[in-house]
Amino acid sequence: MPDSPPSSGPQRGLRPLDKRGLLQKLAELIHPGPDSKDELIESLADAEGNDIIDAESRAMLEGVIRMADMSAGDAMVAAPRMDVLDINAPYPELLHQVIDTAHSRFPVFEGERENIIGILLAKDLLKLQRAPELSLRALLRPAIFIPENKGLNDLLREFRSKRNHLAIVIDEFGRVAGLITIEDVLEEIVGEIEDEFDTAHDDGDIFALADGSWRVRGDTPIERINESFGVALPEEGFTTIGGLMAHRTGHVPTRGEVHQLAGLRFVVLHSKGGAVKWFKLTPVPT
């Protein structure tokens, strides 16, 4: 009797291998093509529903499509919220600000905040500690200035070609409107990027600092704050310390704001996506 292949069910292995690429599959799905960006985005949703692309790919493609209509002014950090350094500030003050904000790059001004004279890399500031005779001015990198209406597509291309990571945004009257980083642009495509302040929830929410203060997540439960620091912050109507603080101030606190509640001093370290990510908390001596 001739040998015959074993068969225990449907012959899935006989299905022809689909060698079409992602772009080819999308092209066939949306043929003859959408008439608008909204229709293209709907087509991407259909592609996800038909298992042609996954949810992450769809979200990224949507970000690319929407970014085509966005400008630097849509994604920038507004001027009042910029962390800037004064060229004439003493070294200890500069170092303290760099540590507190934890950025890697800072616009540096002279005289008025709008008079940006260059960009300082945080790592370059350490050179002054080793060689105090160095001039801070000599450590500055050139500042890149762009108009507020510059398209994000063009800006991303410029960031990549010139290897820049930060640009100062200027409004139509030549005034500083804000700043934008390559991370701000990329987040319009891929969503929020975790940075130096972001940790997994499992890693904890209250961290002791060397100076006797504490770094506290904005979504830390108020009950945990009360238990940890022996205070009595109101728990009715609020779940997190960030929510309570936003209610008390009437707005989402921005970086650098200082507030005092129940004998605790809160400094906003990082605010993103309409919420405070991190506070610096210091018990106030009584």
PDB file of C-alpha atoms in Angstrom:
ATOM      1  CA  MET A   1       0.000   0.000   0.000  1.00  0.00           C
ATOM      2  CA  PRO A   2       1.505   3.365  -0.957  1.00  0.00           C
ATOM      3  CA  ASP A   3       2.373   5.677   1.852  1.00  0.00           C
ATOM      4  CA  SER A   4      -0.036   8.539   2.335  1.00  0.00           C
ATOM      5  CA  PRO A   5       0.544  11.696   4.327  1.00  0.00           C
ATOM      6  CA  PRO A   6      -1.072  11.731   7.771  1.00  0.00           C
ATOM      7  CA  SER A   7      -4.141  13.885   8.065  1.00  0.00           C
ATOM      8  CA  SER A   8      -5.624  14.945  11.375  1.00  0.00           C
ATOM      9  CA  GLY A   9      -7.617  17.963  10.295  1.00  0.00           C
ATOM     10  CA  PRO A  10      -7.771  20.831   7.825  1.00  0.00           C
ATOM     11  CA  GLN A  11      -4.637  21.164   5.744  1.00  0.00           C
ATOM     12  CA  ARG A  12      -3.670  24.681   6.885  1.00  0.00           C
ATOM     13  CA  GLY A  13      -0.131  24.137   5.735  1.00  0.00           C
ATOM     14  CA  LEU A  14      -1.342  23.889   2.126  1.00  0.00           C
ATOM     15  CA  ARG A  15      -2.626  27.479   2.173  1.00  0.00           C
ATOM     16  CA  PRO A  16      -0.500  29.545  -0.224  1.00  0.00           C
ATOM     17  CA  LEU A  17       1.865  31.901   1.535  1.00  0.00           C
ATOM     18  CA  ASP A  18       0.776  35.544   1.237  1.00  0.00           C
ATOM     19  CA  LYS A  19       3.900  37.362   0.190  1.00  0.00           C
ATOM     20  CA  ARG A  20       2.264  40.751  -0.291  1.00  0.00           C
ATOM     21  CA  GLY A  21       3.824  43.571   1.638  1.00  0.00           C
ATOM     22  CA  LEU A  22       1.958  45.868   4.019  1.00  0.00           C
ATOM     23  CA  LEU A  23       1.793  48.750   1.547  1.00  0.00           C
ATOM     24  CA  GLN A  24       0.508  46.447  -1.210  1.00  0.00           C
ATOM     25  CA  LYS A  25      -2.214  45.097   1.078  1.00  0.00           C
ATOM     26  CA  LEU A  26      -3.250  48.625   2.015  1.00  0.00           C
ATOM     27  CA  ALA A  27      -3.254  49.735  -1.602  1.00  0.00           C
ATOM     28  CA  GLU A  28      -5.546  46.853  -2.564  1.00  0.00           C
ATOM     29  CA  LEU A  29      -7.841  47.569   0.372  1.00  0.00           C
ATOM     30  CA  ILE A  30      -8.372  51.240  -0.388  1.00  0.00           C
ATOM     31  CA  HIS A  31      -8.417  50.943  -4.208  1.00  0.00           C
ATOM     32  CA  PRO A  32      -9.411  53.114  -6.087  1.00  0.00           C
ATOM     33  CA  GLY A  33      -8.422  55.351  -3.210  1.00  0.00           C
ATOM     34  CA  PRO A  34      -9.964  57.739  -0.652  1.00  0.00           C
ATOM     35  CA  ASP A  35     -10.963  61.273  -1.586  1.00  0.00           C
ATOM     36  CA  SER A  36      -9.852  62.859   1.694  1.00  0.00           C
ATOM     37  CA  LYS A  37      -7.642  62.309   4.709  1.00  0.00           C
ATOM     38  CA  ASP A  38     -10.690  61.446   6.806  1.00  0.00           C
ATOM     39  CA  GLU A  39     -11.585  58.687   4.346  1.00  0.00           C
ATOM     40  CA  LEU A  40      -7.998  57.456   4.411  1.00  0.00           C
ATOM     41  CA  ILE A  41      -8.126  57.261   8.188  1.00  0.00           C
ATOM     42  CA  GLU A  42     -11.413  55.327   7.931  1.00  0.00           C
ATOM     43  CA  SER A  43      -9.700  52.966   5.497  1.00  0.00           C
ATOM     44  CA  LEU A  44      -6.938  52.377   8.028  1.00  0.00           C
ATOM     45  CA  ALA A  45      -9.572  51.474  10.606  1.00  0.00           C
ATOM     46  CA  ASP A  46     -11.019  48.987   8.098  1.00  0.00           C
ATOM     47  CA  ALA A  47      -7.538  47.592   7.514  1.00  0.00           C
ATOM     48  CA  GLU A  48      -7.156  46.983  11.230  1.00  0.00           C
ATOM     49  CA  GLY A  49     -10.579  45.377  11.375  1.00  0.00           C
ATOM     50  CA  ASN A  50      -9.572  43.032   8.549  1.00  0.00           C
ATOM     51  CA  ASP A  51      -6.315  42.109  10.329  1.00  0.00           C
ATOM     52  CA  ILE A  52      -4.195  43.686   7.569  1.00  0.00           C
ATOM     53  CA  ILE A  53      -2.441  45.937  10.084  1.00  0.00           C
ATOM     54  CA  ASP A  54      -2.341  45.911  13.868  1.00  0.00           C
ATOM     55  CA  ALA A  55      -3.604  48.649  16.187  1.00  0.00           C
ATOM     56  CA  GLU A  56      -0.141  50.090  16.791  1.00  0.00           C
ATOM     57  CA  SER A  57       0.581  50.398  13.058  1.00  0.00           C
ATOM     58  CA  ARG A  58      -2.798  52.029  12.442  1.00  0.00           C
ATOM     59  CA  ALA A  59      -2.222  54.601  15.185  1.00  0.00           C
ATOM     60  CA  MET A  60       1.222  55.426  13.814  1.00  0.00           C
ATOM     61  CA  LEU A  61      -0.041  55.790  10.234  1.00  0.00           C
ATOM     62  CA  GLU A  62      -2.850  58.041  11.449  1.00  0.00           C
ATOM     63  CA  GLY A  63      -0.268  60.161  13.245  1.00  0.00           C
ATOM     64  CA  VAL A  64       1.727  60.552  10.035  1.00  0.00           C
ATOM     65  CA  ILE A  65      -1.405  61.593   8.139  1.00  0.00           C
ATOM     66  CA  ARG A  66      -2.567  64.105  10.740  1.00  0.00           C
ATOM     67  CA  MET A  67       0.935  65.551  11.159  1.00  0.00           C
ATOM     68  CA  ALA A  68       0.847  66.729   7.533  1.00  0.00           C
ATOM     69  CA  ASP A  69      -1.561  69.489   8.585  1.00  0.00           C
ATOM     70  CA  MET A  70       0.267  70.473  11.783  1.00  0.00           C
ATOM     71  CA  SER A  71       2.781  73.234  12.377  1.00  0.00           C
ATOM     72  CA  ALA A  72       5.404  73.901  15.021  1.00  0.00           C
ATOM     73  CA  GLY A  73       2.923  76.096  16.877  1.00  0.00           C
ATOM     74  CA  ASP A  74       0.614  73.105  17.357  1.00  0.00           C
ATOM     75  CA  ALA A  75       3.193  70.969  19.166  1.00  0.00           C
ATOM     76  CA  MET A  76       5.512  73.462  20.879  1.00  0.00           C
ATOM     77  CA  VAL A  77       5.996  74.191  24.568  1.00  0.00           C
ATOM     78  CA  ALA A  78       4.669  77.734  25.011  1.00  0.00           C
ATOM     79  CA  ALA A  79       7.154  80.433  26.052  1.00  0.00           C
ATOM     80  CA  PRO A  80       5.824  80.891  29.633  1.00  0.00           C
ATOM     81  CA  ARG A  81       6.415  77.164  30.273  1.00  0.00           C
ATOM     82  CA  MET A  82       9.935  77.047  28.852  1.00  0.00           C
ATOM     83  CA  ASP A  83      12.745  76.148  31.236  1.00  0.00           C
ATOM     84  CA  VAL A  84      15.526  78.591  30.389  1.00  0.00           C
ATOM     85  CA  LEU A  85      18.865  79.443  31.974  1.00  0.00           C
ATOM     86  CA  ASP A  86      20.250  82.906  32.701  1.00  0.00           C
ATOM     87  CA  ILE A  87      23.772  83.295  31.321  1.00  0.00           C
ATOM     88  CA  ASN A  88      24.647  85.501  34.315  1.00  0.00           C
ATOM     89  CA  ALA A  89      23.314  83.160  37.001  1.00  0.00           C
ATOM     90  CA  PRO A  90      25.889  81.656  39.401  1.00  0.00           C
ATOM     91  CA  TYR A  91      26.987  78.092  38.760  1.00  0.00           C
ATOM     92  CA  PRO A  92      25.217  76.562  41.825  1.00  0.00           C
ATOM     93  CA  GLU A  93      21.919  78.094  40.714  1.00  0.00           C
ATOM     94  CA  LEU A  94      22.320  76.761  37.173  1.00  0.00           C
ATOM     95  CA  LEU A  95      23.233  73.304  38.430  1.00  0.00           C
ATOM     96  CA  HIS A  96      20.247  73.250  40.786  1.00  0.00           C
ATOM     97  CA  GLN A  97      17.870  74.162  37.940  1.00  0.00           C
ATOM     98  CA  VAL A  98      19.350  71.543  35.611  1.00  0.00           C
ATOM     99  CA  ILE A  99      18.985  68.832  38.265  1.00  0.00           C
ATOM    100  CA  ASP A 100      15.428  69.835  39.206  1.00  0.00           C
ATOM    101  CA  THR A 101      14.088  69.929  35.649  1.00  0.00           C
ATOM    102  CA  ALA A 102      16.198  67.025  34.345  1.00  0.00           C
ATOM    103  CA  HIS A 103      16.262  68.190  30.722  1.00  0.00           C
ATOM    104  CA  SER A 104      19.191  67.443  28.469  1.00  0.00           C
ATOM    105  CA  ARG A 105      19.119  70.824  26.656  1.00  0.00           C
ATOM    106  CA  PHE A 106      18.299  74.351  27.784  1.00  0.00           C
ATOM    107  CA  PRO A 107      17.822  77.653  25.953  1.00  0.00           C
ATOM    108  CA  VAL A 108      20.067  80.281  27.529  1.00  0.00           C
ATOM    109  CA  PHE A 109      19.065  83.940  27.680  1.00  0.00           C
ATOM    110  CA  GLU A 110      20.809  87.182  28.516  1.00  0.00           C
ATOM    111  CA  GLY A 111      18.956  90.116  30.020  1.00  0.00           C
ATOM    112  CA  GLU A 112      15.373  89.265  29.042  1.00  0.00           C
ATOM    113  CA  ARG A 113      13.949  85.743  28.706  1.00  0.00           C
ATOM    114  CA  GLU A 114      13.164  86.359  25.038  1.00  0.00           C
ATOM    115  CA  ASN A 115      16.796  87.156  24.246  1.00  0.00           C
ATOM    116  CA  ILE A 116      17.912  83.582  23.572  1.00  0.00           C
ATOM    117  CA  ILE A 117      21.646  83.532  22.862  1.00  0.00           C
ATOM    118  CA  GLY A 118      22.275  79.800  22.587  1.00  0.00           C
ATOM    119  CA  ILE A 119      21.558  76.264  23.773  1.00  0.00           C
ATOM    120  CA  LEU A 120      23.359  74.589  26.663  1.00  0.00           C
ATOM    121  CA  LEU A 121      23.675  70.819  26.918  1.00  0.00           C
ATOM    122  CA  ALA A 122      23.322  69.686  30.522  1.00  0.00           C
ATOM    123  CA  LYS A 123      26.408  67.504  30.211  1.00  0.00           C
ATOM    124  CA  ASP A 124      28.468  70.529  29.141  1.00  0.00           C
ATOM    125  CA  LEU A 125      27.630  72.313  32.394  1.00  0.00           C
ATOM    126  CA  LEU A 126      29.668  69.693  34.250  1.00  0.00           C
ATOM    127  CA  LYS A 127      32.772  70.963  32.444  1.00  0.00           C
ATOM    128  CA  LEU A 128      32.594  74.120  34.563  1.00  0.00           C
ATOM    129  CA  GLN A 129      32.924  72.004  37.692  1.00  0.00           C
ATOM    130  CA  ARG A 130      36.191  70.547  36.443  1.00  0.00           C
ATOM    131  CA  ALA A 131      37.474  73.773  34.926  1.00  0.00           C
ATOM    132  CA  PRO A 132      35.915  76.856  36.613  1.00  0.00           C
ATOM    133  CA  GLU A 133      38.018  79.121  34.436  1.00  0.00           C
ATOM    134  CA  LEU A 134      35.901  78.144  31.421  1.00  0.00           C
ATOM    135  CA  SER A 135      33.275  80.600  30.240  1.00  0.00           C
ATOM    136  CA  LEU A 136      29.688  79.388  30.162  1.00  0.00           C
ATOM    137  CA  ARG A 137      29.233  81.428  27.004  1.00  0.00           C
ATOM    138  CA  ALA A 138      31.924  79.362  25.284  1.00  0.00           C
ATOM    139  CA  LEU A 139      29.934  76.174  25.987  1.00  0.00           C
ATOM    140  CA  LEU A 140      26.782  77.338  24.213  1.00  0.00           C
ATOM    141  CA  ARG A 141      25.624  75.707  20.995  1.00  0.00           C
ATOM    142  CA  PRO A 142      23.923  77.851  18.314  1.00  0.00           C
ATOM    143  CA  ALA A 143      20.168  78.235  18.764  1.00  0.00           C
ATOM    144  CA  ILE A 144      17.948  77.291  15.817  1.00  0.00           C
ATOM    145  CA  PHE A 145      15.000  79.635  15.220  1.00  0.00           C
ATOM    146  CA  ILE A 146      11.955  78.590  13.190  1.00  0.00           C
ATOM    147  CA  PRO A 147       8.641  80.293  12.327  1.00  0.00           C
ATOM    148  CA  GLU A 148       5.530  79.249  14.209  1.00  0.00           C
ATOM    149  CA  ASN A 149       3.843  78.089  10.979  1.00  0.00           C
ATOM    150  CA  LYS A 150       6.645  75.734   9.937  1.00  0.00           C
ATOM    151  CA  GLY A 151       5.169  72.352   9.042  1.00  0.00           C
ATOM    152  CA  LEU A 152       6.046  69.438  11.298  1.00  0.00           C
ATOM    153  CA  ASN A 153       6.981  67.300   8.293  1.00  0.00           C
ATOM    154  CA  ASP A 154       9.555  69.875   7.193  1.00  0.00           C
ATOM    155  CA  LEU A 155      10.755  70.376  10.760  1.00  0.00           C
ATOM    156  CA  LEU A 156      11.324  66.655  11.315  1.00  0.00           C
ATOM    157  CA  ARG A 157      13.283  66.464   8.067  1.00  0.00           C
ATOM    158  CA  GLU A 158      15.366  69.441   9.200  1.00  0.00           C
ATOM    159  CA  PHE A 159      15.979  67.949  12.642  1.00  0.00           C
ATOM    160  CA  ARG A 160      17.261  64.756  11.033  1.00  0.00           C
ATOM    161  CA  SER A 161      19.421  66.352   8.358  1.00  0.00           C
ATOM    162  CA  LYS A 162      21.055  68.894  10.680  1.00  0.00           C
ATOM    163  CA  ARG A 163      21.116  66.613  13.737  1.00  0.00           C
ATOM    164  CA  ASN A 164      19.321  69.172  15.877  1.00  0.00           C
ATOM    165  CA  HIS A 165      17.072  68.213  18.774  1.00  0.00           C
ATOM    166  CA  LEU A 166      15.579  71.563  19.773  1.00  0.00           C
ATOM    167  CA  ALA A 167      14.389  74.711  18.014  1.00  0.00           C
ATOM    168  CA  ILE A 168      13.111  78.058  19.259  1.00  0.00           C
ATOM    169  CA  VAL A 169       9.727  78.959  17.758  1.00  0.00           C
ATOM    170  CA  ILE A 170       9.193  82.586  16.687  1.00  0.00           C
ATOM    171  CA  ASP A 171       5.791  84.187  16.091  1.00  0.00           C
ATOM    172  CA  GLU A 172       4.853  86.527  13.247  1.00  0.00           C
ATOM    173  CA  PHE A 173       6.134  89.542  15.206  1.00  0.00           C
ATOM    174  CA  GLY A 174       9.562  88.033  15.783  1.00  0.00           C
ATOM    175  CA  ARG A 175       8.949  87.221  19.452  1.00  0.00           C
ATOM    176  CA  VAL A 176       9.706  83.912  21.121  1.00  0.00           C
ATOM    177  CA  ALA A 177       6.514  81.854  21.061  1.00  0.00           C
ATOM    178  CA  GLY A 178       7.956  78.672  22.548  1.00  0.00           C
ATOM    179  CA  LEU A 179      10.278  75.788  21.858  1.00  0.00           C
ATOM    180  CA  ILE A 180       9.885  72.427  20.184  1.00  0.00           C
ATOM    181  CA  THR A 181      12.007  69.287  20.377  1.00  0.00           C
ATOM    182  CA  ILE A 182      12.350  66.302  18.098  1.00  0.00           C
ATOM    183  CA  GLU A 183      10.537  64.310  20.790  1.00  0.00           C
ATOM    184  CA  ASP A 184       7.543  66.662  20.535  1.00  0.00           C
ATOM    185  CA  VAL A 185       7.357  66.008  16.788  1.00  0.00           C
ATOM    186  CA  LEU A 186       7.756  62.244  17.062  1.00  0.00           C
ATOM    187  CA  GLU A 187       5.053  62.058  19.723  1.00  0.00           C
ATOM    188  CA  GLU A 188       2.572  63.328  17.144  1.00  0.00           C
ATOM    189  CA  ILE A 189       3.306  60.096  15.233  1.00  0.00           C
ATOM    190  CA  VAL A 190       3.898  57.435  17.854  1.00  0.00           C
ATOM    191  CA  GLY A 191       2.155  58.897  20.889  1.00  0.00           C
ATOM    192  CA  GLU A 192       3.699  59.825  24.213  1.00  0.00           C
ATOM    193  CA  ILE A 193       7.330  58.813  24.537  1.00  0.00           C
ATOM    194  CA  GLU A 194       8.534  57.716  27.946  1.00  0.00           C
ATOM    195  CA  ASP A 195      11.271  59.972  29.218  1.00  0.00           C
ATOM    196  CA  GLU A 196      13.612  60.239  32.158  1.00  0.00           C
ATOM    197  CA  PHE A 197      10.730  60.809  34.577  1.00  0.00           C
ATOM    198  CA  ASP A 198       8.595  57.893  33.380  1.00  0.00           C
ATOM    199  CA  THR A 199       8.675  54.618  35.261  1.00  0.00           C
ATOM    200  CA  ALA A 200       6.427  51.601  35.324  1.00  0.00           C
ATOM    201  CA  HIS A 201       3.711  51.717  37.966  1.00  0.00           C
ATOM    202  CA  ASP A 202       5.168  48.580  39.507  1.00  0.00           C
ATOM    203  CA  ASP A 203       8.405  50.446  40.213  1.00  0.00           C
ATOM    204  CA  GLY A 204       6.701  52.579  42.866  1.00  0.00           C
ATOM    205  CA  ASP A 205       5.253  56.048  43.243  1.00  0.00           C
ATOM    206  CA  ILE A 206       7.190  57.685  46.114  1.00  0.00           C
ATOM    207  CA  PHE A 207      10.984  57.953  46.014  1.00  0.00           C
ATOM    208  CA  ALA A 208      13.330  59.425  48.623  1.00  0.00           C
ATOM    209  CA  LEU A 209      15.825  62.017  47.341  1.00  0.00           C
ATOM    210  CA  ALA A 210      19.271  62.782  48.718  1.00  0.00           C
ATOM    211  CA  ASP A 211      18.288  66.261  49.951  1.00  0.00           C
ATOM    212  CA  GLY A 212      15.576  64.922  52.253  1.00  0.00           C
ATOM    213  CA  SER A 213      12.708  65.596  49.853  1.00  0.00           C
ATOM    214  CA  TRP A 214      10.612  63.075  47.935  1.00  0.00           C
ATOM    215  CA  ARG A 215       9.695  62.511  44.299  1.00  0.00           C
ATOM    216  CA  VAL A 216       5.996  61.609  44.049  1.00  0.00           C
ATOM    217  CA  ARG A 217       3.963  60.471  41.056  1.00  0.00           C
ATOM    218  CA  GLY A 218       1.004  62.675  40.196  1.00  0.00           C
ATOM    219  CA  ASP A 219      -1.339  59.679  40.205  1.00  0.00           C
ATOM    220  CA  THR A 220      -0.334  58.583  43.717  1.00  0.00           C
ATOM    221  CA  PRO A 221      -3.502  57.950  45.777  1.00  0.00           C
ATOM    222  CA  ILE A 222      -4.186  60.662  48.358  1.00  0.00           C
ATOM    223  CA  GLU A 223      -4.672  57.934  50.968  1.00  0.00           C
ATOM    224  CA  ARG A 224      -1.093  56.792  50.391  1.00  0.00           C
ATOM    225  CA  ILE A 225       0.204  60.366  50.774  1.00  0.00           C
ATOM    226  CA  ASN A 226      -1.665  60.708  54.065  1.00  0.00           C
ATOM    227  CA  GLU A 227      -0.321  57.415  55.385  1.00  0.00           C
ATOM    228  CA  SER A 228       3.249  58.028  54.246  1.00  0.00           C
ATOM    229  CA  PHE A 229       3.601  61.567  55.585  1.00  0.00           C
ATOM    230  CA  GLY A 230       1.137  61.569  58.472  1.00  0.00           C
ATOM    231  CA  VAL A 231      -1.087  64.303  57.048  1.00  0.00           C
ATOM    232  CA  ALA A 232      -4.807  64.645  56.447  1.00  0.00           C
ATOM    233  CA  LEU A 233      -5.373  65.733  52.855  1.00  0.00           C
ATOM    234  CA  PRO A 234      -9.066  65.530  51.889  1.00  0.00           C
ATOM    235  CA  GLU A 235      -9.931  62.240  50.185  1.00  0.00           C
ATOM    236  CA  GLU A 236     -13.606  62.883  49.358  1.00  0.00           C
ATOM    237  CA  GLY A 237     -14.209  63.572  45.674  1.00  0.00           C
ATOM    238  CA  PHE A 238     -10.560  63.032  44.706  1.00  0.00           C
ATOM    239  CA  THR A 239      -8.472  59.935  44.169  1.00  0.00           C
ATOM    240  CA  THR A 240      -4.982  61.173  43.319  1.00  0.00           C
ATOM    241  CA  ILE A 241      -2.736  63.970  44.550  1.00  0.00           C
ATOM    242  CA  GLY A 242      -2.558  65.356  41.010  1.00  0.00           C
ATOM    243  CA  GLY A 243      -6.352  65.569  40.809  1.00  0.00           C
ATOM    244  CA  LEU A 244      -6.579  67.304  44.174  1.00  0.00           C
ATOM    245  CA  MET A 245      -3.901  69.803  43.204  1.00  0.00           C
ATOM    246  CA  ALA A 246      -5.593  70.597  39.882  1.00  0.00           C
ATOM    247  CA  HIS A 247      -8.887  71.210  41.725  1.00  0.00           C
ATOM    248  CA  ARG A 248      -7.256  73.485  44.295  1.00  0.00           C
ATOM    249  CA  THR A 249      -5.428  75.570  41.680  1.00  0.00           C
ATOM    250  CA  GLY A 250      -8.234  75.627  39.104  1.00  0.00           C
ATOM    251  CA  HIS A 251      -5.887  74.428  36.349  1.00  0.00           C
ATOM    252  CA  VAL A 252      -3.381  71.709  35.564  1.00  0.00           C
ATOM    253  CA  PRO A 253      -0.231  72.880  37.375  1.00  0.00           C
ATOM    254  CA  THR A 254       2.738  73.448  35.098  1.00  0.00           C
ATOM    255  CA  ARG A 255       6.420  72.778  35.633  1.00  0.00           C
ATOM    256  CA  GLY A 256       7.952  74.903  38.366  1.00  0.00           C
ATOM    257  CA  GLU A 257       4.705  75.810  40.160  1.00  0.00           C
ATOM    258  CA  VAL A 258       4.900  75.605  43.951  1.00  0.00           C
ATOM    259  CA  HIS A 259       1.935  74.852  46.213  1.00  0.00           C
ATOM    260  CA  GLN A 260       1.606  74.060  49.903  1.00  0.00           C
ATOM    261  CA  LEU A 261      -1.039  71.781  51.392  1.00  0.00           C
ATOM    262  CA  ALA A 262      -1.366  70.278  54.876  1.00  0.00           C
ATOM    263  CA  GLY A 263       2.211  71.063  55.798  1.00  0.00           C
ATOM    264  CA  LEU A 264       3.623  69.675  52.558  1.00  0.00           C
ATOM    265  CA  ARG A 265       5.362  71.740  49.884  1.00  0.00           C
ATOM    266  CA  PHE A 266       4.737  70.502  46.319  1.00  0.00           C
ATOM    267  CA  VAL A 267       6.896  71.581  43.381  1.00  0.00           C
ATOM    268  CA  VAL A 268       5.742  70.442  39.937  1.00  0.00           C
ATOM    269  CA  LEU A 269       8.655  68.624  38.303  1.00  0.00           C
ATOM    270  CA  HIS A 270       6.989  67.339  35.176  1.00  0.00           C
ATOM    271  CA  SER A 271       3.617  67.969  33.555  1.00  0.00           C
ATOM    272  CA  LYS A 272       2.529  66.246  30.376  1.00  0.00           C
ATOM    273  CA  GLY A 273      -0.649  65.328  28.523  1.00  0.00           C
ATOM    274  CA  GLY A 274      -2.877  67.533  30.688  1.00  0.00           C
ATOM    275  CA  ALA A 275      -1.719  66.025  33.986  1.00  0.00           C
ATOM    276  CA  VAL A 276       1.106  66.330  36.477  1.00  0.00           C
ATOM    277  CA  LYS A 277       3.478  63.377  36.134  1.00  0.00           C
ATOM    278  CA  TRP A 278       5.802  64.122  39.061  1.00  0.00           C
ATOM    279  CA  PHE A 279       5.938  66.357  42.128  1.00  0.00           C
ATOM    280  CA  LYS A 280       8.847  67.119  44.403  1.00  0.00           C
ATOM    281  CA  LEU A 281       7.439  66.945  47.928  1.00  0.00           C
ATOM    282  CA  THR A 282       9.054  68.455  50.996  1.00  0.00           C
ATOM    283  CA  PRO A 283       7.551  68.408  54.502  1.00  0.00           C
ATOM    284  CA  VAL A 284       7.422  71.960  55.879  1.00  0.00           C
ATOM    285  CA  PRO A 285       8.922  72.240  59.391  1.00  0.00           C
ATOM    286  CA  THR A 286       6.405  73.401  61.972  1.00  0.00           C
TER     287      THR A 286
END
